[in-house]
CSV table of N, CA and C in Angstrom, one decimal:
chain,number,residue,atom,x,y,z
D,1,MET,N,25.5,16.5,-37.6
D,1,MET,CA,25.5,16.8,-36.1
D,1,MET,C,26.0,15.7,-35.4
D,2,ASP,N,27.2,15.8,-34.4
D,2,ASP,CA,27.9,14.7,-33.5
D,2,ASP,C,27.0,14.4,-32.7
D,3,ASN,N,26.3,13.4,-32.3
D,3,ASN,CA,25.8,13.2,-31.3
D,3,ASN,C,26.7,12.5,-29.9
D,4,LYS,N,27.7,12.5,-30.5
D,4,LYS,CA,28.8,11.5,-29.3
D,4,LYS,C,29.0,12.5,-28.2
D,5,ILE,N,28.7,13.5,-28.1
D,5,ILE,CA,28.8,14.3,-26.9
D,5,ILE,C,28.2,14.1,-25.9
D,6,VAL,N,26.5,13.9,-26.0
D,6,VAL,CA,25.8,13.9,-25.2
D,6,VAL,C,25.5,12.0,-25.3
D,7,GLU,N,26.3,11.3,-25.7
D,7,GLU,CA,25.7,9.7,-25.7
D,7,GLU,C,26.3,9.1,-24.5
D,8,ASN,N,27.3,9.8,-23.5
D,8,ASN,CA,27.0,9.1,-22.3
D,8,ASN,C,27.1,9.8,-21.0
D,9,ILE,N,25.7,11.0,-21.3
D,9,ILE,CA,25.8,11.5,-20.0
D,9,ILE,C,24.8,10.7,-19.1
D,10,ILE,N,23.6,10.2,-19.8
D,10,ILE,CA,22.8,9.0,-19.0
D,10,ILE,C,23.4,7.6,-18.8
D,11,PRO,N,23.7,7.5,-17.6
D,11,PRO,CA,24.6,5.9,-17.3
D,11,PRO,C,23.6,5.1,-17.9
D,12,SER,N,23.5,3.8,-18.3
D,12,SER,CA,22.6,2.6,-18.5
D,12,SER,C,22.3,2.5,-17.2
D,13,GLN,N,21.0,1.5,-16.9
D,13,GLN,CA,20.6,1.2,-15.9
D,13,GLN,C,21.6,-0.4,-15.7
D,14,PRO,N,21.9,-0.9,-15.1
D,14,PRO,CA,22.6,-1.9,-14.8
D,14,PRO,C,21.4,-3.2,-14.6
D,15,PRO,N,21.7,-4.3,-15.3
D,15,PRO,CA,20.6,-5.1,-14.8
D,15,PRO,C,20.1,-5.3,-13.6
D,16,ILE,N,18.6,-5.9,-13.4
D,16,ILE,CA,17.9,-5.9,-12.3
D,16,ILE,C,18.4,-7.1,-11.5
D,17,GLU,N,18.4,-7.0,-10.1
D,17,GLU,CA,18.6,-8.8,-9.6
D,17,GLU,C,17.3,-9.4,-9.6
D,18,SER,N,17.6,-10.6,-9.5
D,18,SER,CA,16.8,-11.4,-9.3
D,18,SER,C,15.3,-11.5,-8.1
D,19,GLN,N,15.9,-10.8,-7.0
D,19,GLN,CA,15.4,-10.3,-5.8
D,19,GLN,C,15.8,-8.7,-5.6
D,20,SER,N,14.4,-8.2,-5.0
D,20,SER,CA,15.0,-6.7,-4.7
D,20,SER,C,14.4,-6.3,-3.6
D,21,ASP,N,14.7,-5.6,-3.3
D,21,ASP,CA,14.0,-5.2,-1.8
D,21,ASP,C,13.4,-3.8,-2.4
D,22,ALA,N,12.1,-3.3,-1.2
D,22,ALA,CA,11.4,-2.3,-1.6
D,22,ALA,C,12.3,-0.9,-2.3
D,23,HIS,N,13.4,-0.8,-1.5
D,23,HIS,CA,14.1,0.5,-1.5
D,23,HIS,C,14.5,0.7,-2.8
D,24,VAL,N,15.1,-0.3,-3.3
D,24,VAL,CA,15.6,-0.5,-5.0
D,24,VAL,C,14.3,-0.1,-5.9
D,25,LEU,N,13.0,-0.7,-5.7
D,25,LEU,CA,11.9,-0.1,-6.8
D,25,LEU,C,11.6,1.6,-6.5
D,26,LYS,N,11.7,1.8,-5.2
D,26,LYS,CA,11.3,3.2,-4.8
D,26,LYS,C,12.3,4.1,-5.5
D,27,SER,N,13.6,3.9,-5.2
D,27,SER,CA,14.2,4.6,-5.9
D,27,SER,C,14.5,4.7,-7.7
D,28,ARG,N,14.2,3.7,-8.2
D,28,ARG,CA,13.8,3.8,-9.5
D,28,ARG,C,12.8,4.7,-10.2
D,29,LEU,N,11.8,4.1,-9.0
D,29,LEU,CA,10.6,5.0,-9.1
D,29,LEU,C,10.9,6.9,-9.0
D,30,GLU,N,11.4,7.4,-8.2
D,30,GLU,CA,12.0,8.4,-7.5
D,30,GLU,C,12.6,9.0,-8.6
D,31,TRP,N,13.5,8.5,-9.0
D,31,TRP,CA,14.4,8.9,-10.1
D,31,TRP,C,13.5,8.9,-11.6
D,32,GLY,N,12.6,8.6,-11.6
D,32,GLY,CA,11.7,8.7,-12.7
D,32,GLY,C,12.4,7.6,-13.7
D,33,GLU,N,13.0,6.3,-13.2
D,33,GLU,CA,13.6,5.7,-14.6
D,33,GLU,C,12.6,4.7,-15.4
D,34,PRO,N,12.1,5.1,-16.3
D,34,PRO,CA,10.9,4.5,-17.3
D,34,PRO,C,11.5,2.7,-17.5
D,35,ALA,N,10.3,2.5,-18.1
D,35,ALA,CA,10.9,0.9,-18.6
D,35,ALA,C,10.7,-0.3,-17.6
D,36,LEU,N,9.9,-0.1,-16.8
D,36,LEU,CA,9.7,-0.9,-15.8
D,36,LEU,C,7.9,-1.6,-15.4
D,37,THR,N,8.0,-2.2,-14.9
D,37,THR,CA,6.4,-2.9,-14.6
D,37,THR,C,6.3,-3.5,-13.3
D,38,ILE,N,5.5,-3.0,-12.5
D,38,ILE,CA,5.0,-3.7,-11.4
D,38,ILE,C,4.0,-4.5,-11.7
D,39,LEU,N,4.3,-5.7,-11.1
D,39,LEU,CA,3.0,-6.7,-11.4
D,39,LEU,C,2.6,-7.2,-9.7
D,40,ASP,N,1.2,-7.4,-9.7
D,40,ASP,CA,0.4,-7.8,-8.5
D,40,ASP,C,0.0,-8.9,-8.9
D,41,VAL,N,0.5,-10.1,-8.4
D,41,VAL,CA,0.2,-11.8,-8.8
D,41,VAL,C,-1.0,-12.2,-7.3
D,42,ARG,N,-1.3,-11.3,-6.7
D,42,ARG,CA,-2.5,-11.6,-5.5
D,42,ARG,C,-3.7,-11.7,-6.3
D,43,ASP,N,-4.9,-12.2,-5.8
D,43,ASP,CA,-6.0,-12.5,-6.2
D,43,ASP,C,-6.9,-10.8,-6.3
D,44,ARG,N,-7.6,-10.8,-7.4
D,44,ARG,CA,-8.0,-9.4,-7.6
D,44,ARG,C,-8.6,-8.7,-6.8
D,45,GLN,N,-9.3,-9.4,-5.9
D,45,GLN,CA,-10.2,-8.4,-5.1
D,45,GLN,C,-9.1,-8.3,-4.1
D,46,VAL,N,-8.3,-9.2,-3.6
D,46,VAL,CA,-7.1,-8.3,-2.4
D,46,VAL,C,-6.3,-7.4,-2.9
D,47,HIS,N,-6.1,-7.5,-4.7
D,47,HIS,CA,-5.5,-6.2,-5.3
D,47,HIS,C,-6.2,-4.9,-4.8
D,48,ASN,N,-7.6,-5.2,-5.2
D,48,ASN,CA,-8.5,-3.9,-5.2
D,48,ASN,C,-8.5,-2.8,-4.0
D,49,GLN,N,-8.2,-4.0,-2.8
D,49,GLN,CA,-8.1,-3.5,-1.5
D,49,GLN,C,-7.0,-2.8,-1.2
D,50,GLY,N,-6.0,-2.5,-1.8
D,50,GLY,CA,-4.8,-2.1,-2.0
D,50,GLY,C,-3.6,-2.9,-2.7
D,51,HIS,N,-2.6,-1.8,-3.3
D,51,HIS,CA,-1.4,-2.5,-3.8
D,51,HIS,C,-0.8,-1.4,-4.1
D,52,ILE,N,0.7,-1.4,-4.3
D,52,ILE,CA,1.1,-0.4,-5.0
D,52,ILE,C,1.1,0.3,-6.0
D,53,THR,N,1.1,1.7,-6.0
D,53,THR,CA,0.5,2.5,-6.9
D,53,THR,C,1.3,2.5,-8.5
D,54,GLY,N,0.5,2.1,-9.4
D,54,GLY,CA,0.6,1.6,-10.9
D,54,GLY,C,1.0,0.3,-11.0
D,55,ALA,N,0.7,-0.4,-10.0
D,55,ALA,CA,0.9,-2.2,-10.2
D,55,ALA,C,-0.4,-2.8,-11.1
D,56,MET,N,0.0,-3.7,-11.9
D,56,MET,CA,-0.6,-4.3,-12.7
D,56,MET,C,-1.0,-5.6,-12.1
D,57,PRO,N,-2.4,-5.6,-11.9
D,57,PRO,CA,-3.2,-7.2,-11.6
D,57,PRO,C,-3.3,-7.8,-12.2
D,58,MET,N,-2.1,-9.3,-12.1
D,58,MET,CA,-2.2,-10.2,-13.0
D,58,MET,C,-2.1,-11.3,-11.9
D,59,PRO,N,-3.7,-12.2,-11.8
D,59,PRO,CA,-3.3,-13.1,-10.5
D,59,PRO,C,-2.8,-14.3,-11.4
D,60,LEU,N,-2.3,-15.0,-10.4
D,60,LEU,CA,-0.8,-16.1,-10.9
D,60,LEU,C,-1.4,-17.0,-11.7
D,61,ASN,N,-3.2,-17.4,-11.7
D,61,ASN,CA,-3.2,-18.5,-12.7
D,61,ASN,C,-3.7,-17.6,-13.9
D,62,GLU,N,-3.8,-16.7,-14.2
D,62,GLU,CA,-3.5,-16.0,-15.4
D,62,GLU,C,-2.4,-15.2,-16.0
D,63,LEU,N,-1.0,-15.5,-15.0
D,63,LEU,CA,-0.2,-14.4,-15.3
D,63,LEU,C,0.7,-14.8,-16.4
D,64,VAL,N,1.0,-15.8,-16.9
D,64,VAL,CA,1.9,-16.1,-18.2
D,64,VAL,C,1.2,-15.9,-19.3
D,65,ASP,N,-0.2,-15.9,-19.5
D,65,ASP,CA,-0.9,-15.6,-20.8
D,65,ASP,C,-0.8,-14.1,-20.9
D,66,ARG,N,-1.6,-13.4,-19.5
D,66,ARG,CA,-1.7,-12.0,-19.6
D,66,ARG,C,-0.4,-11.3,-19.9
D,67,ALA,N,0.6,-11.3,-19.2
D,67,ALA,CA,2.2,-10.9,-19.4
D,67,ALA,C,2.9,-11.3,-20.9
D,68,THR,N,2.6,-12.6,-21.3
D,68,THR,CA,3.1,-12.9,-23.0
D,68,THR,C,2.5,-12.0,-23.7
D,69,ALA,N,1.1,-11.5,-23.5
D,69,ALA,CA,0.2,-10.5,-24.7
D,69,ALA,C,0.4,-9.3,-24.2
D,70,THR,N,0.9,-8.9,-23.1
D,70,THR,CA,0.6,-7.1,-22.7
D,70,THR,C,2.5,-6.8,-22.4
D,71,ILE,N,3.4,-7.7,-22.1
D,71,ILE,CA,4.5,-6.9,-21.7
D,71,ILE,C,6.1,-7.7,-22.5
D,72,ALA,N,6.8,-6.7,-22.9
D,72,ALA,CA,7.6,-7.3,-24.0
D,72,ALA,C,8.9,-7.8,-22.7
D,73,LYS,N,9.3,-9.2,-23.3
D,73,LYS,CA,10.0,-9.7,-23.0
D,73,LYS,C,11.4,-9.4,-22.2
D,74,SER,N,11.8,-8.4,-22.6
D,74,SER,CA,13.0,-7.6,-22.4
D,74,SER,C,12.7,-6.6,-21.2
D,75,ARG,N,11.6,-6.4,-21.0
D,75,ARG,CA,11.2,-5.0,-20.2
D,75,ARG,C,11.4,-5.7,-18.6
D,76,ASP,N,11.8,-4.6,-17.6
D,76,ASP,CA,12.1,-5.2,-16.3
D,76,ASP,C,10.8,-4.9,-15.3
D,77,ILE,N,10.6,-5.9,-14.8
D,77,ILE,CA,9.8,-6.8,-14.1
D,77,ILE,C,9.8,-6.9,-12.7
D,78,TYR,N,9.1,-6.0,-11.8
D,78,TYR,CA,9.1,-6.5,-10.7
D,78,TYR,C,7.8,-7.2,-10.1
D,79,VAL,N,7.7,-8.4,-9.4
D,79,VAL,CA,6.7,-8.9,-9.0
D,79,VAL,C,6.6,-9.1,-7.6
D,80,TYR,N,5.2,-9.2,-7.4
D,80,TYR,CA,4.8,-9.6,-5.5
D,80,TYR,C,3.7,-10.2,-5.7
D,81,GLY,N,3.7,-11.2,-4.6
D,81,GLY,CA,2.2,-11.7,-4.2
D,81,GLY,C,2.3,-11.5,-2.8
D,82,SER,N,1.2,-12.4,-2.3
D,82,SER,CA,0.9,-12.3,-0.7
D,82,SER,C,1.6,-13.0,0.1
D,83,ASN,N,3.1,-13.4,-0.3
D,83,ASN,CA,4.0,-13.8,0.3
D,83,ASN,C,5.1,-14.0,-0.3
D,84,ASP,N,6.4,-14.4,0.3
D,84,ASP,CA,7.8,-14.5,-1.0
D,84,ASP,C,7.6,-15.7,-1.2
D,85,GLU,N,6.6,-16.7,-1.2
D,85,GLU,CA,6.8,-17.4,-1.8
D,85,GLU,C,6.1,-17.7,-3.1
D,86,GLU,N,4.7,-17.2,-3.2
D,86,GLU,CA,4.1,-17.0,-4.1
D,86,GLU,C,4.8,-16.2,-4.9
D,87,THR,N,5.5,-15.1,-4.6
D,87,THR,CA,6.4,-14.1,-5.2
D,87,THR,C,7.3,-14.7,-6.2
D,88,ALA,N,8.1,-15.5,-5.2
D,88,ALA,CA,9.1,-16.3,-6.1
D,88,ALA,C,8.5,-17.6,-6.8
D,89,GLN,N,7.3,-18.1,-6.9
D,89,GLN,CA,6.3,-19.0,-7.9
D,89,GLN,C,6.2,-17.9,-9.1
D,90,ALA,N,5.9,-16.8,-8.7
D,90,ALA,CA,5.2,-15.9,-9.8
D,90,ALA,C,6.4,-15.6,-10.9
D,91,ALA,N,7.7,-15.1,-10.2
D,91,ALA,CA,8.9,-15.2,-11.0
D,91,ALA,C,9.3,-15.9,-11.7
D,92,GLN,N,9.4,-17.3,-11.3
D,92,GLN,CA,10.0,-18.5,-11.9
D,92,GLN,C,8.8,-18.6,-13.0
D,93,LEU,N,7.7,-18.6,-12.9
D,93,LEU,CA,6.6,-18.8,-14.3
D,93,LEU,C,7.3,-17.6,-15.1
D,94,LEU,N,7.3,-16.8,-14.8
D,94,LEU,CA,8.1,-15.8,-15.7
D,94,LEU,C,9.1,-16.0,-16.2
D,95,ARG,N,10.1,-16.2,-15.5
D,95,ARG,CA,11.3,-16.7,-16.3
D,95,ARG,C,11.1,-17.9,-17.1
D,96,ASN,N,10.3,-18.5,-16.9
D,96,ASN,CA,10.2,-20.1,-17.7
D,96,ASN,C,9.7,-19.5,-18.8
D,97,ALA,N,8.8,-18.5,-19.0
D,97,ALA,CA,7.8,-18.4,-20.2
D,97,ALA,C,8.9,-17.6,-20.8
D,98,GLY,N,10.1,-17.0,-20.7
D,98,GLY,CA,11.1,-16.0,-21.6
D,98,GLY,C,11.1,-14.9,-21.2
D,99,PHE,N,10.7,-14.4,-20.0
D,99,PHE,CA,10.7,-12.9,-19.5
D,99,PHE,C,12.6,-12.9,-18.9
D,100,GLU,N,13.0,-12.0,-19.4
D,100,GLU,CA,14.5,-11.9,-19.2
D,100,GLU,C,15.0,-11.0,-17.9
D,101,HIS,N,14.1,-10.3,-17.6
D,101,HIS,CA,15.0,-9.1,-16.6
D,101,HIS,C,13.4,-9.3,-15.3
D,102,VAL,N,13.3,-10.2,-14.5
D,102,VAL,CA,12.5,-10.2,-13.8
D,102,VAL,C,12.7,-10.4,-11.8
D,103,SER,N,12.3,-9.6,-11.2
D,103,SER,CA,12.7,-9.3,-9.8
D,103,SER,C,11.7,-9.5,-9.0
D,104,GLU,N,11.9,-10.4,-7.9
D,104,GLU,CA,11.0,-10.7,-7.2
D,104,GLU,C,11.1,-9.6,-6.0
D,105,LEU,N,9.9,-8.9,-5.6
D,105,LEU,CA,10.0,-7.9,-4.6
D,105,LEU,C,9.9,-8.2,-3.2
D,106,ARG,N,10.9,-8.4,-2.4
D,106,ARG,CA,10.9,-9.2,-1.1
D,106,ARG,C,9.8,-8.2,-0.2
D,107,GLY,N,8.9,-9.1,0.4
D,107,GLY,CA,8.3,-8.6,1.6
D,107,GLY,C,7.1,-8.0,0.8
D,108,GLY,N,6.7,-8.0,-0.1
D,108,GLY,CA,5.7,-7.5,-1.4
D,108,GLY,C,5.6,-5.9,-0.7
D,109,LEU,N,3.7,-6.1,-0.5
D,109,LEU,CA,3.4,-4.8,0.0
D,109,LEU,C,3.5,-4.0,1.4
D,110,PRO,N,3.6,-5.1,2.3
D,110,PRO,CA,4.1,-4.8,3.5
D,110,PRO,C,5.5,-4.2,3.4
D,111,ALA,N,6.4,-4.5,3.1
D,111,ALA,CA,7.6,-4.0,2.7
D,111,ALA,C,7.5,-2.5,2.2
D,112,TRP,N,6.8,-2.6,1.2
D,112,TRP,CA,6.4,-1.3,0.4
D,112,TRP,C,5.9,-0.1,1.2
D,113,LYS,N,4.9,-0.6,1.9
D,113,LYS,CA,4.2,0.3,3.0
D,113,LYS,C,5.3,0.9,4.0
D,114,ALA,N,5.9,-0.2,4.6
D,114,ALA,CA,6.9,0.1,5.5
D,114,ALA,C,8.0,1.5,5.5
D,115,ILE,N,8.3,1.6,4.0
D,115,ILE,CA,9.4,2.4,3.4
D,115,ILE,C,8.4,3.9,3.0
D,116,GLY,N,7.1,3.8,3.0
D,116,GLY,CA,6.6,4.9,3.0
D,116,GLY,C,6.4,5.1,1.1
D,117,GLY,N,6.1,3.7,0.5
D,117,GLY,CA,6.1,3.9,-1.0
D,117,GLY,C,4.5,4.2,-1.2
D,118,ALA,N,4.1,4.7,-2.4
D,118,ALA,CA,2.5,5.1,-2.3
D,118,ALA,C,1.7,3.8,-3.0
D,119,THR,N,0.6,3.9,-2.2
D,119,THR,CA,-0.3,2.8,-2.7
D,119,THR,C,-1.8,3.3,-3.1
D,120,GLU,N,-2.5,2.4,-3.4
D,120,GLU,CA,-3.9,3.0,-3.8
D,120,GLU,C,-4.5,1.6,-3.8
D,121,GLY,N,-6.3,1.7,-3.3
D,121,GLY,CA,-6.9,0.8,-3.3
D,121,GLY,C,-7.9,1.4,-2.3
D,122,VAL,N,-9.2,0.5,-2.2
D,122,VAL,CA,-10.4,0.9,-1.2
D,122,VAL,C,-9.9,1.3,-0.1
D,123,VAL,N,-9.1,-0.1,0.7
D,123,VAL,CA,-8.4,0.0,2.3
D,123,VAL,C,-7.6,1.3,2.0
D,124,GLU,N,-6.7,1.1,1.1
D,124,GLU,CA,-5.7,2.6,1.4
D,124,GLU,C,-6.1,3.7,1.0
D,125,ALA,N,-6.9,4.1,0.2
D,125,ALA,CA,-7.8,5.4,0.5
D,125,ALA,C,-8.6,6.0,1.8
D,126,LYS,N,-8.7,4.9,2.5
D,126,LYS,CA,-9.3,5.5,3.6
D,126,LYS,C,-8.5,5.6,5.0
D,127,VAL,N,-7.2,5.3,4.5
D,127,VAL,CA,-6.0,5.4,5.7
D,127,VAL,C,-5.2,6.5,5.2
D,128,PRO,N,-4.9,7.7,5.8
D,128,PRO,CA,-4.7,8.7,5.3
D,128,PRO,C,-3.2,8.9,5.7
D,129,PRO,N,-2.2,8.9,4.4
D,129,PRO,CA,-0.6,8.8,4.7
D,129,PRO,C,-0.1,9.5,5.9
D,130,SER,N,0.8,8.8,6.5
D,130,SER,CA,1.3,9.8,7.7
D,130,SER,C,2.2,10.8,7.0
D,131,ALA,N,2.7,11.6,7.9
D,131,ALA,CA,3.4,13.0,7.3
D,131,ALA,C,4.7,12.6,6.8
D,132,GLY,N,5.2,11.3,7.2
D,132,GLY,CA,6.7,10.5,6.7
D,132,GLY,C,6.3,10.1,5.0
D,133,ALA,N,5.1,10.1,4.8
D,133,ALA,CA,5.1,9.5,3.5
D,133,ALA,C,5.4,10.6,2.3
D,134,TYR,N,5.5,11.9,2.9
D,134,TYR,CA,6.2,13.3,2.1
D,134,TYR,C,7.2,13.6,2.6
D,135,ASN,N,7.6,13.5,3.9
D,135,ASN,CA,8.8,14.2,3.9
D,135,ASN,C,9.8,13.2,5.1
D,136,VAL,N,10.9,13.5,4.7
D,136,VAL,CA,12.1,12.8,4.9
D,136,VAL,C,12.2,12.7,6.1
D,137,VAL,N,12.2,13.7,7.0
D,137,VAL,CA,12.4,14.3,8.4
D,137,VAL,C,11.4,13.7,9.3
D,138,ASP,N,10.1,13.7,8.6
D,138,ASP,CA,9.0,13.2,9.7
D,138,ASP,C,9.3,11.9,9.5
D,139,ARG,N,9.7,11.1,8.4
D,139,ARG,CA,9.9,9.5,8.3
D,139,ARG,C,10.9,9.5,9.4
D,140,MET,N,12.2,10.0,9.2
D,140,MET,CA,13.0,9.7,10.3
D,140,MET,C,12.3,9.5,11.6
D,141,LYS,N,11.8,10.8,12.1
D,141,LYS,CA,10.8,10.8,13.3
D,141,LYS,C,10.2,9.3,13.6
D,142,GLU,N,9.5,9.1,12.7
D,142,GLU,CA,8.5,8.1,13.0
D,142,GLU,C,9.4,6.8,13.0
D,143,HIS,N,10.1,6.5,12.1
D,143,HIS,CA,11.0,5.4,12.5
D,143,HIS,C,11.8,5.2,13.5
D,144,THR,N,12.2,6.2,14.4
D,144,THR,CA,13.0,6.5,15.5
D,144,THR,C,12.0,6.3,16.5
D,145,GLU,N,10.7,6.5,16.9
D,145,GLU,CA,9.7,6.5,17.5
D,145,GLU,C,9.1,4.6,17.1
D,146,GLN,N,9.4,4.5,16.3
D,146,GLN,CA,8.6,3.0,16.2
D,146,GLN,C,9.9,2.2,16.8
D,147,ALA,N,11.4,2.4,16.4
D,147,ALA,CA,12.1,1.8,17.1
D,147,ALA,C,12.4,1.6,18.5
D,148,GLU,N,11.9,3.0,18.8
D,148,GLU,CA,11.9,3.0,20.4
D,148,GLU,C,10.8,2.0,21.2
D,149,LYS,N,9.7,2.0,20.5
D,149,LYS,CA,8.6,1.0,20.8
D,149,LYS,C,9.0,-0.4,20.9
D,150,ASP,N,10.0,-0.9,19.9
D,150,ASP,CA,10.1,-2.3,19.8
D,150,ASP,C,11.1,-2.6,20.5
D,151,VAL,N,11.8,-1.8,21.2
D,151,VAL,CA,13.0,-2.1,22.3
D,151,VAL,C,12.3,-2.6,23.2
C-alpha cells in the first residue's frame, strides 16, 4: 500500500523559538501536539504550591543531571523559573548540556495564569478557576473588565 496519500496531511511542527510566550505553549497543548516537556526549575516547595499542569519539577541545582537522565536531547522543552533571569539561566544550562530545542517561557507561571492556563498544586487547588478558564466569551469579558480597571 502506498502511504504517499497521507504523508503530508499532518504538517510538521516548526522548530520552537528560543523564547516563547504563554500563548504559544497553550496553543500547542490545546491542539494536542505531543512531544513536548514543560520544566519548572523553581524550588520543589514552591513548585508544590502551584505550577503549570503537567510541568515536571527539576530544581535548577539538579536540572542538568535529571534532564540528561530522563529527557531526549531532541525533545521540545519549555522551561520556566521564578523570574525571567532564572528561566534564561536554566535554558542556557540545558543548551550547554546538548538539548537542541529549549524555549524560555517568558513570564513563567504568572503569564500562564493570566491567559487561563491550567494549573495544579496546593494553593491552586484552593483557588477555584474563573468562568474564563473554560469559556472564551467569559475570558473576554474578564479581560475587558480588567482593562477598564487598569485605565
